[in-house]
Coordinates of C-alpha atoms in Angstrom, one line a residue:
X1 CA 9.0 17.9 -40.7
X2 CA 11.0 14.6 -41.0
X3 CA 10.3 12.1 -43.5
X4 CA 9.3 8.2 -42.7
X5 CA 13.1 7.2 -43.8
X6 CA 14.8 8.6 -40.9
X7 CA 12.3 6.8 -38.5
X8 CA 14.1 3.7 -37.3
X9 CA 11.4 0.3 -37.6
X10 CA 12.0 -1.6 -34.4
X11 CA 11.9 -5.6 -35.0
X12 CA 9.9 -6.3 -31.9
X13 CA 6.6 -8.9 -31.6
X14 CA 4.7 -8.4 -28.7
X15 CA 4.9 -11.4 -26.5
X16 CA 1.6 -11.2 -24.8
X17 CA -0.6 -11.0 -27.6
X18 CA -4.3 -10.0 -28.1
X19 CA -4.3 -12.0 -31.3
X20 CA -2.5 -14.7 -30.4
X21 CA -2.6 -16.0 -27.0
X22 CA -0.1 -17.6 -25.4
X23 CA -0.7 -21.9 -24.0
X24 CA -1.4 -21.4 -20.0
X25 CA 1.7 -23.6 -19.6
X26 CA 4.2 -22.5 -22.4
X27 CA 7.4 -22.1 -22.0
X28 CA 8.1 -17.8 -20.8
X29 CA 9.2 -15.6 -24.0
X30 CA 11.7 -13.1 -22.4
X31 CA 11.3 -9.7 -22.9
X32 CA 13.6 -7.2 -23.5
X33 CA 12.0 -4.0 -23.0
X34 CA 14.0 -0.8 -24.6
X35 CA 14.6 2.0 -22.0
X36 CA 12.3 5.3 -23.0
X37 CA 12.2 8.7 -22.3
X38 CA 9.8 11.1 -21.2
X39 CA 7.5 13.1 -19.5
X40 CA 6.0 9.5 -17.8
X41 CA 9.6 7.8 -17.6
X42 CA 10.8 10.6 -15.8
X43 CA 7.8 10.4 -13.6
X44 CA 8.1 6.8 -12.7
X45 CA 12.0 7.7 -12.0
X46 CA 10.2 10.1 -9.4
X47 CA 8.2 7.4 -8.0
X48 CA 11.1 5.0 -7.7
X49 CA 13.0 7.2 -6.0
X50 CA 10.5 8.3 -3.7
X51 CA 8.9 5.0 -2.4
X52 CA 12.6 3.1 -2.4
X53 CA 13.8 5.9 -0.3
X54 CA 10.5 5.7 1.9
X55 CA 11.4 1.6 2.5
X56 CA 15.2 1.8 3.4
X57 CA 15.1 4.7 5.0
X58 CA 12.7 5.0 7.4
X59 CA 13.8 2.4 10.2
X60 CA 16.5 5.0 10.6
X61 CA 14.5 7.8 11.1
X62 CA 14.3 9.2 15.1
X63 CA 11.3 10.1 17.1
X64 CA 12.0 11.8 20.4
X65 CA 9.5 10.1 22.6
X66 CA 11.3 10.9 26.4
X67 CA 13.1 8.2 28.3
X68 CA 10.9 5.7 28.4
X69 CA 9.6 4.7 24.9
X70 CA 12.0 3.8 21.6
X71 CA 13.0 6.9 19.9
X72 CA 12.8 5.3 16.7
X73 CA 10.1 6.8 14.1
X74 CA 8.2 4.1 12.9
X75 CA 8.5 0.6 15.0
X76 CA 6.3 -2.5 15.1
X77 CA 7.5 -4.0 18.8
X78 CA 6.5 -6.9 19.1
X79 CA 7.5 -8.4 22.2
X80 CA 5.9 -5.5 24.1
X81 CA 3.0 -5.4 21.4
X82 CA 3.1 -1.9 20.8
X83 CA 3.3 -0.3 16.8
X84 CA 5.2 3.3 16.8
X85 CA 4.5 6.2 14.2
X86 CA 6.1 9.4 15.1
X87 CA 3.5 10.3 17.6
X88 CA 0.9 8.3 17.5
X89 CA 1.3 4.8 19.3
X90 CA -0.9 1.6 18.7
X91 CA -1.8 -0.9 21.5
X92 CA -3.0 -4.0 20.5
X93 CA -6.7 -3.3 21.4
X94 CA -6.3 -0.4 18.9
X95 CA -5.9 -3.0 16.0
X96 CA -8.5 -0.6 14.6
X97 CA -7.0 1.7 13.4
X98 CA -4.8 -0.3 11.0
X99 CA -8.2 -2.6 9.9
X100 CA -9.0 1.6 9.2
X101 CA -6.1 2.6 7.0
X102 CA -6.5 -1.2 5.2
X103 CA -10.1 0.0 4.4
X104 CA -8.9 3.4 3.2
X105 CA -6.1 1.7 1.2
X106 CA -8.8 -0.6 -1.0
X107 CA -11.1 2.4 -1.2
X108 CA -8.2 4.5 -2.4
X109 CA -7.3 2.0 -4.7
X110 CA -10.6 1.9 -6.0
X111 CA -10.9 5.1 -6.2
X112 CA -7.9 5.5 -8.2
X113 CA -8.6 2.3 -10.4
X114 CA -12.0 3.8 -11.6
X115 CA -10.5 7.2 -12.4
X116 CA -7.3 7.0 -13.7
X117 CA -7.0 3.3 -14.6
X118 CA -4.3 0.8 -13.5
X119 CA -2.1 3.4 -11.9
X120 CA -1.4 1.8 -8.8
X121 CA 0.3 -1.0 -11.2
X122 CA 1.8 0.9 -13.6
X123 CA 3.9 3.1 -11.1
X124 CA 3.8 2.5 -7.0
X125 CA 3.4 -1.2 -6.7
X126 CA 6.2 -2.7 -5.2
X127 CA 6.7 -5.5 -8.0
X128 CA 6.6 -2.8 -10.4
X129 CA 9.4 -0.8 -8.6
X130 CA 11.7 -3.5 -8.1
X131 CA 11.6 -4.4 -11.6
X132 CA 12.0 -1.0 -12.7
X133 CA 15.4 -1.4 -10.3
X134 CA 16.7 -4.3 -11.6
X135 CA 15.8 -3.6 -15.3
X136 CA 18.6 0.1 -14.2
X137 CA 20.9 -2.8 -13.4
X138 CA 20.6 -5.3 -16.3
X139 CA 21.1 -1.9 -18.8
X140 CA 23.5 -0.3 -16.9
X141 CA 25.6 -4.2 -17.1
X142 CA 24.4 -5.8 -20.2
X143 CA 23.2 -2.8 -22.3
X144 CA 20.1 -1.8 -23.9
X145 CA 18.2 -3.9 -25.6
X146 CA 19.4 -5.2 -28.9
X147 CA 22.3 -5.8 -26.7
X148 CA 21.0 -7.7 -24.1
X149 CA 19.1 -9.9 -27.2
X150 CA 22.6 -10.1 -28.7
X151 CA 24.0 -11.5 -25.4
X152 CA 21.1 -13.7 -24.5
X153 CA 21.5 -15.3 -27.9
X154 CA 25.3 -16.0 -28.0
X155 CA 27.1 -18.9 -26.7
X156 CA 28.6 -19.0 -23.4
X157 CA 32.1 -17.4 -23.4
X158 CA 33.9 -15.5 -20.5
X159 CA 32.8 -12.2 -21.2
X160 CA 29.0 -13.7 -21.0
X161 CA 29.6 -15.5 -17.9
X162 CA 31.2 -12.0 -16.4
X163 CA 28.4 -10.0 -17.2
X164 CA 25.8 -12.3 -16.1
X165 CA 27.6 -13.1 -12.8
X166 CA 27.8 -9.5 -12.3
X167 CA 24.0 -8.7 -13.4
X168 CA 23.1 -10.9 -10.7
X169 CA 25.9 -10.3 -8.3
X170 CA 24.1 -7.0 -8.2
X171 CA 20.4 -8.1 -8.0
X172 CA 21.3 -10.5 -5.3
X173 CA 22.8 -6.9 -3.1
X174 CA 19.7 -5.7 -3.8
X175 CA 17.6 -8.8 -2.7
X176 CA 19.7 -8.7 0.6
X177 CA 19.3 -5.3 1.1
X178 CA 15.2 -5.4 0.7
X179 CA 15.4 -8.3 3.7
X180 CA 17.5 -6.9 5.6
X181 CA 15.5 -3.5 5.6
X182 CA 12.4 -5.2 6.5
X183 CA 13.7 -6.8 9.8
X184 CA 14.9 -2.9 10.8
X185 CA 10.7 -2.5 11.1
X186 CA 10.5 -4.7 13.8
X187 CA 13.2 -3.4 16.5
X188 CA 16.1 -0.9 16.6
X189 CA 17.7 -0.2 13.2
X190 CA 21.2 0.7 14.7
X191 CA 21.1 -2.2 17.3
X192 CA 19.7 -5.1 14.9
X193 CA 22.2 -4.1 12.3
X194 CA 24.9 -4.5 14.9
X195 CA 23.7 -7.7 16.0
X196 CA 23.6 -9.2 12.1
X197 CA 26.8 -7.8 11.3
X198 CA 28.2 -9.9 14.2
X199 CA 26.1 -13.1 14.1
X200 CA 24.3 -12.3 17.6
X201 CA 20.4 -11.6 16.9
X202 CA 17.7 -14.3 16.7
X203 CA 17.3 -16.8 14.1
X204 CA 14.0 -15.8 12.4
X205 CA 16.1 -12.3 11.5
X206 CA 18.0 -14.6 9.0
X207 CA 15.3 -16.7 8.1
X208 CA 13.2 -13.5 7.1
X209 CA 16.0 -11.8 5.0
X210 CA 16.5 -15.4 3.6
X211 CA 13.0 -15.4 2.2
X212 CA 12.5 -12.4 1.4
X213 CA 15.9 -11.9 -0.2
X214 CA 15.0 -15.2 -2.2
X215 CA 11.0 -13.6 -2.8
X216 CA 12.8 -10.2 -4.0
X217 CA 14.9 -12.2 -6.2
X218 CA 12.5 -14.3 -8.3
X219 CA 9.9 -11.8 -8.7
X220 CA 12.2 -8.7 -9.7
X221 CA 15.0 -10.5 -11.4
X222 CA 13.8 -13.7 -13.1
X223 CA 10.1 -14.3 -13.3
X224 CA 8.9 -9.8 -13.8
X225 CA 6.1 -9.7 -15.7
X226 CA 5.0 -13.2 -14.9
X227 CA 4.3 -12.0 -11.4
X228 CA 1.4 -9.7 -12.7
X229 CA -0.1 -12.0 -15.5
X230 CA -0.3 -15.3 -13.4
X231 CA 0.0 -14.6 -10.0
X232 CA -1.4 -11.1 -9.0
X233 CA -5.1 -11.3 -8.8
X234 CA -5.5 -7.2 -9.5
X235 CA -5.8 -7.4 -12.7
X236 CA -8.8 -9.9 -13.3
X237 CA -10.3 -7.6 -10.2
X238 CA -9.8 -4.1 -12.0
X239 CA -11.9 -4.7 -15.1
X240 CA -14.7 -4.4 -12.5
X241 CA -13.8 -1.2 -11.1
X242 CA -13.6 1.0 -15.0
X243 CA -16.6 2.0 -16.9
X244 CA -16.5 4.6 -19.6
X245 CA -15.2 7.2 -18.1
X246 CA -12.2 6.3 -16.8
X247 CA -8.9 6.7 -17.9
X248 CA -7.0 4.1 -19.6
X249 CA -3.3 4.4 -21.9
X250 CA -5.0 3.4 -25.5
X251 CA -4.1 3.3 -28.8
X252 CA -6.5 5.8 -30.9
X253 CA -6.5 3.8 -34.2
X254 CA -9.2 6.5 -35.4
X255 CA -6.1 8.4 -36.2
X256 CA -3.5 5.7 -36.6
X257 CA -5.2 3.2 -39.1
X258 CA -4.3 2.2 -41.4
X259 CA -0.9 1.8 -40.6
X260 CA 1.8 2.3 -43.0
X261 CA 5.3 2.2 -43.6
X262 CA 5.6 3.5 -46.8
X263 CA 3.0 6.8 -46.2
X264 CA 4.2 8.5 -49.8
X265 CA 3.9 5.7 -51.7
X266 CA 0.0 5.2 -50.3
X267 CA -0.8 8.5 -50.5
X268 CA 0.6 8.3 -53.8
X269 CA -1.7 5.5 -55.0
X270 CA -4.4 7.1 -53.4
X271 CA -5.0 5.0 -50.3
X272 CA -5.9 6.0 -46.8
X273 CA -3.1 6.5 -44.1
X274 CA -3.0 6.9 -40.8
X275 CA -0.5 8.3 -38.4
X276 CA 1.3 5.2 -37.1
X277 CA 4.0 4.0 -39.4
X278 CA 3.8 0.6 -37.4
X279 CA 7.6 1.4 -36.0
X280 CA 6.9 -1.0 -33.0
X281 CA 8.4 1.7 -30.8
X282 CA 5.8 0.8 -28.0
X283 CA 6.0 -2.7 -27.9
X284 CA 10.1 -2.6 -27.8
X285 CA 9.6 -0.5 -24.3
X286 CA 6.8 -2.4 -23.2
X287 CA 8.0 -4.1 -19.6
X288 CA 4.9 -6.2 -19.8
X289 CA 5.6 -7.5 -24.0
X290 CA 2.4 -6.1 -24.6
X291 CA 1.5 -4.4 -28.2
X292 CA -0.7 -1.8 -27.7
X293 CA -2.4 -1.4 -30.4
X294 CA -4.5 -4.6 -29.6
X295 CA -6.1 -2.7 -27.2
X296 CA -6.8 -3.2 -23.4
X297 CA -4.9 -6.3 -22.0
X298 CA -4.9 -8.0 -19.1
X299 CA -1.2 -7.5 -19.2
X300 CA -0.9 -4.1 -20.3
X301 CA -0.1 -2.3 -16.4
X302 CA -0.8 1.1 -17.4
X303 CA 2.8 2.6 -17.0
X304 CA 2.5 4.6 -19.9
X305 CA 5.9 4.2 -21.8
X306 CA 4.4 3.4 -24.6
X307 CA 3.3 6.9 -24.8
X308 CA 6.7 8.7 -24.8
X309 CA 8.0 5.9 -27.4
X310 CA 4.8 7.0 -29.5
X311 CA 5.0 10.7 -28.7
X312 CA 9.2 10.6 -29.8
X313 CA 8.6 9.0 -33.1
X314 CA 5.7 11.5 -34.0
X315 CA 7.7 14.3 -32.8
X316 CA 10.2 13.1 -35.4
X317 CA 7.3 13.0 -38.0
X318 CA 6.3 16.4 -37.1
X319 CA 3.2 14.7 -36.2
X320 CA 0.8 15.9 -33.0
X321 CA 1.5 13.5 -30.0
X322 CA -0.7 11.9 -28.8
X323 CA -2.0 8.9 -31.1
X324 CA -1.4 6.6 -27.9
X325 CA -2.5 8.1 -25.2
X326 CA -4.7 8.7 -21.9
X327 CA -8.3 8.5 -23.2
X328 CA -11.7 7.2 -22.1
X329 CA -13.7 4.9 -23.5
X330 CA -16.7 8.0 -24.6
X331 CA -13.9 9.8 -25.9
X332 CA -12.3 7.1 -27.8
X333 CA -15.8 5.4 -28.9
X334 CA -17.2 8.9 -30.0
X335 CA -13.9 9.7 -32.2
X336 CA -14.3 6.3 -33.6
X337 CA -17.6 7.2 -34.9
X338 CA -16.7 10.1 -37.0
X339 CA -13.4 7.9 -38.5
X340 CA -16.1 5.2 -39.6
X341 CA -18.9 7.3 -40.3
X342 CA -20.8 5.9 -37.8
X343 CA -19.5 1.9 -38.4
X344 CA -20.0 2.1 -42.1
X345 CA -17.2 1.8 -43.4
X346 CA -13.4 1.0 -42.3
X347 CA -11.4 4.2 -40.6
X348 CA -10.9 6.8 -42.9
X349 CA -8.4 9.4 -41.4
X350 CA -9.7 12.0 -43.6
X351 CA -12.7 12.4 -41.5
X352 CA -10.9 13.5 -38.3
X353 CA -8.8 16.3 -40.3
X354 CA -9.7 19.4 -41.9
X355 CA -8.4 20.1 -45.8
X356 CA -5.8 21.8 -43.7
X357 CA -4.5 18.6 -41.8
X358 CA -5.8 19.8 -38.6
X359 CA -7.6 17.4 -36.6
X360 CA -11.6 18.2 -37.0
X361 CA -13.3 20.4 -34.1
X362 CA -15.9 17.6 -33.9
X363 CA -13.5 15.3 -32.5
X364 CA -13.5 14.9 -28.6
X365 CA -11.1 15.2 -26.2
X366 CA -10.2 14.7 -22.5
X367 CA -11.7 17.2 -19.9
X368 CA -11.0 16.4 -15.8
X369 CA -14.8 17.5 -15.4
X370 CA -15.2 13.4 -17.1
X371 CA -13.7 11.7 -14.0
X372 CA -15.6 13.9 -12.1
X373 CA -18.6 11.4 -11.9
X374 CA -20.8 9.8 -8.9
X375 CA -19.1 6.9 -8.6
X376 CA -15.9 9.2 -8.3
X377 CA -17.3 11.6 -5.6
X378 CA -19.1 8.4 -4.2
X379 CA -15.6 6.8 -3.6
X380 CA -13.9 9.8 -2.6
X381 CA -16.4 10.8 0.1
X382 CA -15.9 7.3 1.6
X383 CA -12.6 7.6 1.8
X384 CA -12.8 10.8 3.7
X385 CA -15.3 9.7 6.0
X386 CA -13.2 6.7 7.1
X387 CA -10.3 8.8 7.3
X388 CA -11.7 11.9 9.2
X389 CA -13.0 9.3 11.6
X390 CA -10.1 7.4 12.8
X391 CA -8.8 11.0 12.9
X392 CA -11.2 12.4 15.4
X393 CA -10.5 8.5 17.4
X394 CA -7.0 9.5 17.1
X395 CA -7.6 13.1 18.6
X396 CA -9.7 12.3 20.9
X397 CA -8.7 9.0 22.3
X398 CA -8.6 8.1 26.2
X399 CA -4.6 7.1 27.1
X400 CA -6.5 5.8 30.5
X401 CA -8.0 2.9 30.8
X402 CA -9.6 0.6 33.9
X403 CA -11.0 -2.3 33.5
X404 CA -11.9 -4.8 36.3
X405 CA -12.8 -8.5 36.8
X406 CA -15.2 -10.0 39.7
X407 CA -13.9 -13.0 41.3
X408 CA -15.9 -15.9 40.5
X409 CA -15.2 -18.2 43.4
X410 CA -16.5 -17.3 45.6
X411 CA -18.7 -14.3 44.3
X412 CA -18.9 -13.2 48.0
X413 CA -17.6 -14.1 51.6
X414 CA -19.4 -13.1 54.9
X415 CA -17.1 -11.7 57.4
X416 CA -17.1 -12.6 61.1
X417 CA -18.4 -9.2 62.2
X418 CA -21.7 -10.3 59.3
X419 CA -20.4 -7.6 56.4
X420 CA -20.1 -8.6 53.1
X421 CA -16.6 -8.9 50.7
X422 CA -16.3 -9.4 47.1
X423 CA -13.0 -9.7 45.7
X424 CA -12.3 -7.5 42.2
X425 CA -8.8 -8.0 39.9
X426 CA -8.7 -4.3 39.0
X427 CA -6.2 -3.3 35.7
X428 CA -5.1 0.1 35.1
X429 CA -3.8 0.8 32.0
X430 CA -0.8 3.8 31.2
X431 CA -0.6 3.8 27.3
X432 CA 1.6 6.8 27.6
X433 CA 5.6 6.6 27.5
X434 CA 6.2 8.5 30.7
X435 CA 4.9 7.6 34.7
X436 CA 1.7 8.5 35.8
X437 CA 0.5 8.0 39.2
X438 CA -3.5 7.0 39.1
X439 CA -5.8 7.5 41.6
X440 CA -8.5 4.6 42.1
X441 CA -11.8 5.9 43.9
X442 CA -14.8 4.1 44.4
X443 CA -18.2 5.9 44.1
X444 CA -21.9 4.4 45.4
X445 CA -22.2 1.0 47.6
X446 CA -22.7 3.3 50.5
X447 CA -20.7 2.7 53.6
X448 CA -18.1 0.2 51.8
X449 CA -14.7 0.3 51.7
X450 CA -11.6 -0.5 49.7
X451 CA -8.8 -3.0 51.0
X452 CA -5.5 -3.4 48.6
X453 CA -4.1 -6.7 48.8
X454 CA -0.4 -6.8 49.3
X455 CA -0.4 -2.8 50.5
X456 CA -0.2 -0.8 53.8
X457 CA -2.2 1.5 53.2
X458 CA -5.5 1.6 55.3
X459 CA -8.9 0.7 54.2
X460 CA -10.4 3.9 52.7
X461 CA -12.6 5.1 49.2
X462 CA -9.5 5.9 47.1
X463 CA -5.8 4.9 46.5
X464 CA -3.2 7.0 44.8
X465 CA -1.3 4.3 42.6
X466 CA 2.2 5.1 40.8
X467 CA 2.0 3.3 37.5
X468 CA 5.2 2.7 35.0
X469 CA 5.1 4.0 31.4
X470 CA 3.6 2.1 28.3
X471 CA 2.6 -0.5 31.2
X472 CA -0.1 -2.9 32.8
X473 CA -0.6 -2.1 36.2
X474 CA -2.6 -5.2 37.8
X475 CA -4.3 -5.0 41.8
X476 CA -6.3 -7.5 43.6
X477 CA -8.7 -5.2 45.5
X478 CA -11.1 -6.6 48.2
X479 CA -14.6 -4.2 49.0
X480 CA -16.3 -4.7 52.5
X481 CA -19.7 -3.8 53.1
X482 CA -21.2 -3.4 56.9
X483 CA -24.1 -5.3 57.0
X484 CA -26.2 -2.9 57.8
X485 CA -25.9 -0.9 55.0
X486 CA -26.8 -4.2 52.5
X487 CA -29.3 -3.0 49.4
X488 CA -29.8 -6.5 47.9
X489 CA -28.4 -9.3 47.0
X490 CA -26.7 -7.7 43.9
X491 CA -25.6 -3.4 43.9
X492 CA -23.7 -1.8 41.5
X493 CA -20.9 0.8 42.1
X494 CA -18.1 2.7 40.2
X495 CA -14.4 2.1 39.7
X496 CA -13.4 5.4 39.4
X497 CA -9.6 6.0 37.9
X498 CA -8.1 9.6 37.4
X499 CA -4.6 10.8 36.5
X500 CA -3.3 12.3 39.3
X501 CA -2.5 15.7 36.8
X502 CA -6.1 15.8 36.0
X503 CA -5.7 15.0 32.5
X504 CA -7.4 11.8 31.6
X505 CA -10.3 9.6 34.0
X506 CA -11.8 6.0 33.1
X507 CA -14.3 4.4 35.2
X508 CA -16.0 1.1 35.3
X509 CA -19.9 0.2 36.7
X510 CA -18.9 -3.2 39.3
X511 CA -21.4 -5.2 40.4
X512 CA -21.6 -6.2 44.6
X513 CA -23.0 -9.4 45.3
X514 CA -24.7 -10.3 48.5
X515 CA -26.3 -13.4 50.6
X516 CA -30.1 -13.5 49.1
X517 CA -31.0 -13.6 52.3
X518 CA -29.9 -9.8 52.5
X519 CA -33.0 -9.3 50.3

């Protein structure tokens, strides 16, 4: 076991403090967060990693799709109004399915909120990644921290100027490099990047990496954690979505209080001491300036690298980790109670350790079966319900479609010979990237007959019609009924279309309208 004099004490004040708040329009304290290491460091490395490579990456991804569709993996086309994933292709009628994943999304994030806290913020949202990004930069340029204080505090000189213009020489790439790997969503990656290279493609390509590369900019490089105190809306939302049971990073002052830097000279004088020897290790690496130990914040983002600062220093200590850390609200309240006696009196870290210093078999500790709720299965089964539904809607979907319109002016015409005609704007629709050819029959309104305006082809009950890939195929389509075979002055019949490979059949119920005299 070390003793307290080889602990380094951090001078670091939390900035966004629980004690003392901040004026809604004062002046922004910087903050300097100290780079940490860990198990939850190494975890959000992970997470960088992974969702920075899913964003530049995947506009260069290829899909095999056949000749006539883009072979690129994920595509949002929008001048022909189609959105591309792998395999599965989205037609704007089929906006559906999106409003479907944006319904999963907020009842994941639910989900996640009431079980495991502020996750979502503390390691996968985008502001938090790019942050994390440009924080690799200002280290990797400027230093850690006491050096980056030293350098924000010195007068200008040419060293100063280099670094800075470098820092955000750097962040700037970056910025550019998030625009420009948004606009790769929208058409070909290899083609569009061509096209900006030499000056060629469309103004509003510029103008979105301009404003995005000026968005990515602000928020990741200059205004950080200001983005999620003032202008992100999640965390005045999430309070809603944690009750006791969830999991939150917290500061267990049952077994940290009172705090002490001097522990042998308390103990020596016969006063209480708890385990935190008020180091500030976890506000110095707190992105977000937040001290802990003031307990939940609206600030505080839940990334947890206040628990590896913690968890080094009382490894140092020979100490258990742990006295920040993921914990409940029952858990933490319940522990509280045996460090006060029940409220009593002040915490007394006697009562959670044995004579032996072993923490006290009375005091309570996380178990997964406590986020295993209602409200957690409630959530969960939602989620899956959506989900397994736009699945089977996915599976099961009908790449056919017919849809027709009756002319409304006239509604009819009578014919020389006395037969009836009504005019119909038929639409067949190929939402597959290959030809099809589609055969249009017409079933009921005995004795009638089809006519295809434009065609050769003789009057009959059925047409074979080619249609093009991924395309609208539009026919004016006139049907004549003898007079004698008249059933009223309105009959309904069926548009019948079926893929000539007997794969896939739509129909539509037309209505015939007549003279009222015909009655």
């Amino acid at each position: 076991m070390l003793d307290n004099k080889q602990i380094k004490w951090l001078e670091a004040e939390a900035v966004n403090s629980a004690t003392t708040r901040q004026p809604l329009y004062a002046a922004r304290k910087k903050v300097f967060p100290k780079r940490a290491s860990g198990r939850f460091r190494q975890f959000k490395w992970l997470v960088m990693a992974i969702t920075l490579g899913i964003y530049y990456l995947t506009p260069w991804l290829r899909w095999d799709r056949g000749a006539f569709a883009p072979d690129q993996a994920v595509l949002i086309d929008l001048a022909n109004r189609r959105f591309y994933f792998f395999f599965i292709e989205i037609w704007p009628q089929e906006f559906y399915y999106v409003a479907g994943l944006l319904v999963m999304a907020g009842v994941g994030l639910f989900l996640i909120t009431s079980t495991i806290g502020r996750a979502w913020c503390g390691y996968t949202c985008p502001q938090t990644v790019w942050v994390d990004l440009f924080l690799v930069v200002e280290r990797a340029v400027e230093g850690d921290r006491n050096a980056r204080m030293k350098l924000d505090a010195a007068p200008w000189t040419a060293r100063k100027l280099v670094l800075r213009a470098s820092k955000h020489a750097i962040w700037l790439v970056i910025a550019v490099a998030t625009g420009g790997a948004w606009i790769f969503y929208f058409a070909d990656a290899p083609r569009l990047l061509g096209e900006v290279a030499t000056g060629t493609t469309a103004p509003v390509a510029y103008v979105t990496i301009g404003v995005l590369t000026g968005t990515t900019y602000l928020f990741g490089g200059l205004m950080r954690e200001q983005v999620c105190t003032y202008m992100c809306p999640w965390p005045r939302i999430q309070a809603a979505m944690l009750d006791e049971n969830s999991l939150t990073v917290t500061y267990n002052d049952w077994r940290g209080e009172p705090r002490s830097r001097h522990a042998k000279k308390a103990l020596a004088a016969g006063q209480p001491v708890g385990d935190c020897v008020d180091c500030k290790a976890c506000v110095a690496v707190c992105p977000m300036g937040v001290d802990i130990r003031d307990g939940q914040q609206l600030e505080c983002i839940t990334c947890a690298l206040c628990i590896d600062a913690c968890d080094n220093i009382m490894d140092k200590l020979g100490r258990e980790r742990g006295l920040i850390s993921y914990a409940t609200l029952s858990d933490y309240n319940t522990n509280m109670a045996i460090a006060t006696a029940g409220g009593t009196h002040p915490i007394d870290p006697t009562l959670v350790r044995t004579a032996g210093g072993a923490f006290s078999d009375k005091l309570t500790h996380f178990h997964v079966h406590k986020i295993s709720r209602p409200r957690t299965f409630v959530y969960m089964g939602l989620w899956s319900l959506v989900g397994i539904g736009l699945l089977f809607s996915l599976m099961t979907r009908n790449r056919l479609q017919v849809n027709v319109l009756h002319d409304r002016n006239p509604q009819f015409v009578t014919l020389s010979d006395g037969s009836i005609r009504n005019g119909y704007t038929v639409k067949l629709l190929n939402m597959t990237p290959e030809p099809r050819t589609i055969v249009v029959t017409m079933q009921g309104l005995e004795g009638a007959q089809m006519n295809l305006v434009g065609s050769d082809l003789p009057a009959g009950r059925s047409f074979a019609i080619p249609v093009e890939p991924d395309r609208l195929k539009t026919l004016k389509i006139f049907v004549r009924q003898p007079a004698n075979q008249l059933r009223g002055q309105t009959q309904t019949f069926t548009f019948v279309a079926n893929d000539q490979a007997g794969l896939e059949s739509d129909r539509y119920i037309a209505t015939f309208n007549a003279p009222e005299t015909t009655r």
